[in-house]
Structures are given as C-alpha cells and as structure tokens.
Short mmCIF file of C-alpha atoms and ligand atoms in Angstrom, two decimals:
data_model
loop_
_atom_site.label_atom_id
_atom_site.label_comp_id
_atom_site.label_asym_id
_atom_site.label_seq_id
_atom_site.Cartn_x
_atom_site.Cartn_y
_atom_site.Cartn_z
CA UNK A 79 12.13 59.32 -97.43
CA UNK A 80 14.74 61.32 -98.86
CA UNK A 81 13.56 64.99 -98.18
CA UNK A 82 14.37 68.23 -100.07
CA UNK A 83 12.71 71.29 -98.88
CA UNK A 84 11.06 73.24 -101.63
CA UNK A 85 11.18 76.86 -101.13
CA UNK A 86 7.48 78.00 -100.72
CA UNK A 87 6.00 74.89 -99.86
CA UNK A 88 4.77 76.10 -96.51
CA UNK A 89 2.79 78.84 -98.28
CA UNK A 90 1.48 76.87 -100.70
CA UNK A 91 0.12 74.08 -98.68
CA UNK A 92 -1.23 76.60 -95.98
CA UNK A 93 -3.52 78.22 -99.01
CA UNK A 94 -4.86 74.89 -100.31
CA UNK A 95 -8.40 74.02 -100.33
CA UNK A 96 -7.46 70.38 -100.08
CA UNK A 97 -5.80 70.84 -96.54
CA UNK A 98 -7.79 71.41 -93.35
CA UNK A 99 -6.06 74.04 -91.08
CA UNK A 100 -6.01 74.18 -87.35
CA UNK A 101 -7.67 70.67 -87.27
CA UNK A 102 -7.86 70.78 -83.58
CA UNK A 103 -11.14 72.93 -84.37
CA UNK A 104 -12.83 70.02 -85.93
CA UNK A 105 -12.36 67.41 -83.17
CA UNK A 106 -15.72 65.69 -82.72
CA UNK A 107 -17.14 67.57 -85.78
CA UNK A 108 -15.45 65.91 -89.02
CA UNK A 109 -18.69 64.86 -89.75
CA UNK A 110 -19.85 68.61 -90.77
CA UNK A 111 -16.70 69.32 -92.34
CA UNK A 112 -17.74 66.62 -94.97
CA UNK A 113 -21.18 67.35 -94.93
CA UNK A 114 -22.28 63.88 -94.10
CA UNK A 115 -21.83 61.12 -91.43
CA UNK A 116 -20.28 58.57 -93.25
CA UNK A 117 -17.43 56.57 -91.62
CA UNK A 118 -13.87 58.49 -91.86
CA UNK A 119 -11.02 56.84 -92.89
CA UNK A 120 -7.11 58.06 -92.29
CA UNK A 121 -3.52 57.30 -93.45
CA UNK A 122 -0.96 58.40 -91.39
CA UNK A 123 2.18 59.13 -93.34
CA UNK A 124 0.62 59.19 -96.93
CA UNK A 125 3.71 60.78 -98.62
CA UNK A 126 2.63 61.77 -101.80
CA UNK A 127 -0.86 60.36 -101.66
CA UNK A 128 -1.40 57.90 -104.59
CA UNK A 129 -2.93 55.10 -102.10
CA UNK A 130 -5.60 57.75 -101.14
CA UNK A 131 -6.57 59.04 -104.05
CA UNK A 132 -7.24 55.95 -105.62
CA UNK A 133 -8.99 54.26 -102.86
CA UNK A 134 -11.25 57.69 -102.43
CA UNK A 135 -12.09 57.34 -105.56
CA UNK A 136 -13.29 53.58 -105.57
CA UNK A 137 -14.64 54.09 -102.12
CA UNK A 138 -17.20 57.11 -102.94
CA UNK A 139 -19.24 56.08 -100.03
CA UNK A 140 -16.55 56.74 -97.62
CA UNK A 141 -14.50 59.74 -96.09
CA UNK A 142 -10.78 60.17 -96.02
CA UNK A 143 -8.28 61.92 -94.44
CA UNK A 144 -4.42 62.13 -95.33
CA UNK A 145 -1.91 63.15 -92.68
CA UNK A 146 1.59 63.99 -93.74
CA UNK A 147 4.11 65.87 -91.49
CA UNK A 148 6.37 67.62 -94.20
CA UNK A 149 5.08 70.05 -96.24
CA UNK A 150 7.40 69.56 -98.99
CA UNK A 151 5.68 66.17 -99.37
CA UNK A 152 2.10 67.40 -98.83
CA UNK A 153 2.76 70.00 -101.82
CA UNK A 154 3.63 66.87 -104.08
CA UNK A 155 0.41 65.13 -102.96
CA UNK A 156 -1.68 68.65 -103.38
CA UNK A 157 -0.27 69.15 -107.06
CA UNK A 158 -0.94 65.31 -107.88
CA UNK A 159 -4.37 65.34 -106.54
CA UNK A 160 -5.13 68.66 -108.52
CA UNK A 161 -3.86 67.08 -111.86
CA UNK A 162 -5.96 64.31 -111.43
CA UNK A 163 -8.83 66.20 -110.75
CA UNK A 164 -8.40 68.40 -113.80
CA UNK A 165 -8.53 65.51 -115.88
CA UNK A 166 -11.84 64.04 -114.65
CA UNK A 167 -15.15 65.83 -115.64
CA UNK A 168 -16.65 67.90 -112.92
CA UNK A 169 -19.33 65.10 -112.07
CA UNK A 170 -16.82 62.59 -111.12
CA UNK A 171 -14.66 64.76 -108.81
CA UNK A 172 -15.10 64.17 -105.38
CA UNK A 173 -15.17 65.66 -102.10
CA UNK A 174 -14.18 62.95 -99.97
CA UNK A 175 -10.59 63.18 -99.41
CA UNK A 176 -8.81 66.26 -97.22
CA UNK A 177 -5.35 65.89 -96.21
CA UNK A 178 -3.76 67.37 -92.84
CA UNK A 179 0.10 68.90 -92.29
CA UNK A 180 0.24 67.73 -89.05
CA UNK A 181 2.47 65.25 -86.95
CA UNK A 182 0.57 61.70 -85.85
CA UNK A 183 1.74 62.50 -82.22
CA UNK A 184 -1.02 64.94 -82.14
CA UNK A 185 -3.78 62.96 -83.26
CA UNK A 186 -5.80 62.89 -79.93
CA UNK A 187 -5.88 66.31 -80.33
CA UNK A 188 -7.72 66.38 -83.43
CA UNK A 189 -9.86 63.52 -82.89
CA UNK A 190 -12.78 62.54 -80.69
CA UNK A 191 -13.23 59.04 -79.28
CA UNK A 192 -14.12 56.38 -81.84
CA UNK A 193 -14.50 59.44 -84.66
CA UNK A 194 -12.12 57.43 -87.07
CA UNK A 195 -13.29 53.88 -88.73
CA UNK A 196 -9.83 52.61 -90.15
CA UNK A 197 -6.56 53.40 -89.73
CA UNK A 198 -3.96 52.72 -92.81
CA UNK A 199 -0.17 52.72 -92.35
CA UNK A 200 1.83 52.36 -95.01
CA UNK A 201 5.23 51.82 -95.85
CA UNK A 202 6.08 53.56 -92.39
CA UNK A 203 9.46 54.95 -91.58
CA UNK A 204 11.64 52.23 -89.83
CA UNK A 205 13.36 53.98 -87.04
CA UNK A 206 16.00 51.14 -87.13
CA UNK A 207 17.89 52.29 -83.95
CA UNK A 208 16.44 50.64 -80.79
CA UNK A 209 16.60 53.82 -78.95
CA UNK A 210 14.04 55.38 -82.07
CA UNK A 211 11.49 52.34 -81.34
CA UNK A 212 8.89 54.66 -79.82
CA UNK A 213 8.87 57.07 -83.15
CA UNK A 214 7.68 53.91 -85.10
CA UNK A 215 3.99 54.16 -86.29
CA UNK A 216 3.28 50.65 -84.75
CA UNK A 217 4.77 51.28 -81.67
CA UNK A 218 2.89 50.86 -78.23
CA UNK A 219 2.86 54.62 -78.18
CA UNK A 220 1.49 55.10 -81.13
CA UNK A 221 -1.16 51.86 -80.60
CA UNK A 222 -2.52 53.64 -77.49
CA UNK A 223 -3.36 56.72 -79.72
CA UNK A 224 -4.91 54.84 -82.29
CA UNK A 225 -7.21 53.36 -79.49
CA UNK A 226 -8.33 56.70 -78.55
CA UNK A 227 -9.57 57.72 -81.91
CA UNK A 228 -10.61 54.59 -83.63
CA UNK A 229 -14.68 53.22 -83.33
CA UNK A 230 -14.98 49.94 -81.39
CA UNK A 231 -14.96 48.01 -84.55
CA UNK A 232 -12.01 49.74 -85.98
CA UNK A 233 -9.15 48.30 -87.56
CA UNK A 234 -5.32 49.17 -88.30
CA UNK A 235 -3.91 47.95 -91.31
CA UNK A 236 -0.21 47.95 -91.88
CA UNK A 237 1.98 47.21 -95.21
CA UNK A 238 5.68 47.35 -95.37
CA UNK A 239 8.25 45.80 -97.44
CA UNK A 240 10.92 46.03 -94.45
CA UNK A 241 10.82 42.63 -93.07
CA UNK A 242 12.85 43.67 -89.72
CA UNK A 243 9.70 46.47 -88.90
CA UNK A 244 7.25 44.03 -90.12
CA UNK A 245 8.73 41.21 -87.42
CA UNK A 246 9.34 43.80 -84.59
CA UNK A 247 5.47 44.91 -85.13
CA UNK A 248 3.98 41.40 -84.94
CA UNK A 249 5.41 41.30 -81.73
CA UNK A 250 4.95 44.90 -80.25
CA UNK A 251 1.21 45.30 -81.38
CA UNK A 252 -0.17 42.12 -79.48
CA UNK A 253 1.83 43.58 -76.57
CA UNK A 254 0.16 47.03 -76.94
CA UNK A 255 -3.36 44.83 -76.27
CA UNK A 256 -4.24 44.13 -79.92
CA UNK A 257 -5.31 41.20 -81.72
CA UNK A 258 -3.81 40.44 -84.89
CA UNK A 259 -6.53 39.25 -87.58
CA UNK A 260 -4.61 38.91 -90.86
CA UNK A 261 -1.31 38.11 -91.67
CA UNK A 262 0.71 38.22 -94.85
CA UNK A 263 4.53 37.99 -95.66
CA UNK A 264 3.76 37.92 -99.63
CA UNK A 265 0.55 40.23 -100.30
CA UNK A 266 1.02 40.03 -103.90
CA UNK A 267 1.17 36.74 -103.98
CA UNK A 268 -2.30 36.19 -102.02
CA UNK A 269 -5.39 35.70 -104.22
CA UNK A 270 -7.52 37.29 -101.03
CA UNK A 271 -5.28 40.50 -102.11
CA UNK A 272 -7.01 41.15 -105.45
CA UNK A 273 -8.31 44.56 -104.58
CA UNK A 274 -5.11 45.83 -102.72
CA UNK A 275 -4.36 49.57 -103.70
CA UNK A 276 -0.69 50.41 -104.13
CA UNK A 277 0.90 53.18 -102.69
CA UNK A 278 4.09 54.69 -104.48
CA UNK A 279 6.32 53.18 -101.98
CA UNK A 280 4.64 49.85 -102.69
CA UNK A 281 5.28 50.21 -106.45
CA UNK A 282 8.77 50.70 -105.94
CA UNK A 283 9.72 48.19 -104.36
CA UNK A 284 7.40 45.33 -105.22
CA UNK A 285 8.73 46.43 -108.96
CA UNK A 286 12.15 45.32 -107.48
CA UNK A 287 10.77 41.90 -106.66
CA UNK A 288 10.71 42.86 -102.73
CA UNK A 289 7.83 41.05 -101.20
CA UNK A 290 5.18 43.34 -99.56
CA UNK A 291 4.05 42.15 -95.82
CA UNK A 292 0.55 43.18 -94.53
CA UNK A 293 -1.22 42.85 -91.41
CA UNK A 294 -4.53 43.91 -89.62
CA UNK A 295 -5.05 44.69 -86.11
CA UNK A 296 -8.01 45.06 -84.19
CA UNK A 297 -8.89 45.41 -80.37
C1 SAM B 478 8.37 55.95 -96.19
S1 SAM B 478 7.08 57.36 -96.68
C2 SAM B 478 5.95 56.46 -97.28
C3 SAM B 478 4.90 56.95 -98.13
C4 SAM B 478 3.60 56.40 -98.42
N1 SAM B 478 2.60 56.09 -97.44
C5 SAM B 478 3.96 55.45 -99.54
O1 SAM B 478 3.29 54.25 -99.01
O2 SAM B 478 4.29 55.55 -100.25
C6 SAM B 478 6.56 57.61 -95.19
C7 SAM B 478 5.59 59.18 -94.80
O3 SAM B 478 5.57 58.81 -93.54
C8 SAM B 478 5.47 60.12 -93.06
N2 SAM B 478 5.46 60.47 -91.76
C9 SAM B 478 6.64 59.69 -91.03
N3 SAM B 478 6.38 59.88 -89.39
C10 SAM B 478 5.19 60.61 -89.47
C11 SAM B 478 4.33 61.32 -88.49
N4 SAM B 478 4.71 60.84 -86.70
N5 SAM B 478 3.20 61.88 -88.65
C12 SAM B 478 2.99 62.28 -90.00
N6 SAM B 478 3.83 61.79 -90.76
C13 SAM B 478 4.49 61.00 -90.53
C14 SAM B 478 6.85 61.01 -93.28
O4 SAM B 478 7.41 62.10 -93.82
C15 SAM B 478 6.59 59.98 -94.98
O5 SAM B 478 6.03 61.13 -95.93
#
C-alpha cells in the first residue's frame, strides 16, 4: 500500500473511541471489553476497513477486531466507520467492531491461547524479495503466532489477487503444519462464494478483471 503520512494522524487515532489502546491489558479479557462471550474474529492488515465494516453489520452475533499498523491508514478506517455509523439510526449501530493500531508481530502479547475464533488475511503485502519472506503474513513465522491465539477449531482465511504470493502460501502453510480445507483460484466465479464480503483492494483488482484467489487453513 502506498503510504502518505497525514499530519496529526497519531493523535487522532490515540483519542478515537473505536481504537483499543494498550491492547496487552485485555489479554484473556476481550469478552469483558465487548461485554459478552461471543466469538471474536480478527482481520490482520485491515487497511481502510471496508471488509470488517460490512462483516460486522452482517454478523452481529460475533465480535470483530481490525489490526492495522499504520496510523495514517487507521485514521481513514476510523473516519469511514464514523461516517457510516452517522447515517444509521442509533438502534442499528453495533458495538461489535474495534480497531487496534499495532503490528501483527505482537499478536501473542494481546491474545490468550484460543481467544480468537477466526483470522482474516486480505490482500496482504506480498514482500516479493525472498529475503523478506518471513514478513509475509502467511509465512511459517506468522502461522506459528496464529496457532497460539486461535481456538482449536479456528480458521485462517486468506484472499489475494497476487498469484505468486498465493502459490507460495499454498506450499508454505502446510509446511508450517496446517491443512488447506478450501482452495479457489477464481473466488468470484465460484457459486459457493455468494456471500463473499469484498475488501477495498478486492474491489479495485477484480474490477480490472484480475482473478481473486482464496484459501482456508485449519490445524
Ligand atoms: C495491501 S493492504 C490491504 C488492505 C485491506 N486488507 C484490503 O484488502 O483492502 C495491506 C495492509 O496490511 C497492513 N499490514 C501489513 N503488514 C502488517 C503487520 N505486520 N501488522 C499490521 N498491519 C499490517 C498494511 O499497513 C496495509 O494497510
């Protein structure tokens, strides 16, 4: 993602009520933050947050967390969520979506074993250089972190338009001890994916005719 620093973005994010500050203090206590014991799903690298805004409205019986490391991007996600919520009647606004402005490398500082039900990786940065492979969010390094925070039946869902990253992930994820239970090389052409929720990147790339790939991994 091309990044432009927005002056004041850190302060804006810091005071937003949508953002959980010092998330390490909620390790093992996220149910208390949400005020219920519903499953908690996590998107890592959520960007401007379109996917989670829609999913959290569709699935009110679950809680959602969006992790994004850059404050400039997080600021846009917050502004879009606020704009959307302002247009809704008060009774339709739901409190099941919170954001974390943090790096995924710290996941195990924030979540207790089994505390997350599902992880979404959408259009993750490809890090094309081989020397940067362990920065890819589907690398064995990150899969080990997901193993530590996911519930036993938990799943990792990964979507991308980047065929090289997808092919690499299809090999790397099983090598890290996970099973691929679903694999699609043309998600939008798959009738079983009727309920797919699009991300900002997904809309951009699919409108240019690029095929979207998706896999689901379990342990
Ligand atoms: C290519 S964008 C995709 C955004 C969004 N998921 C979508 O599909 O439209 C990837 C996002 O992941 C974030 N990101 C990459 N690595 C991350 C990490 N280690 N921790 C948190 N966020 C990360 C980037 O800052 C960027 O906003």
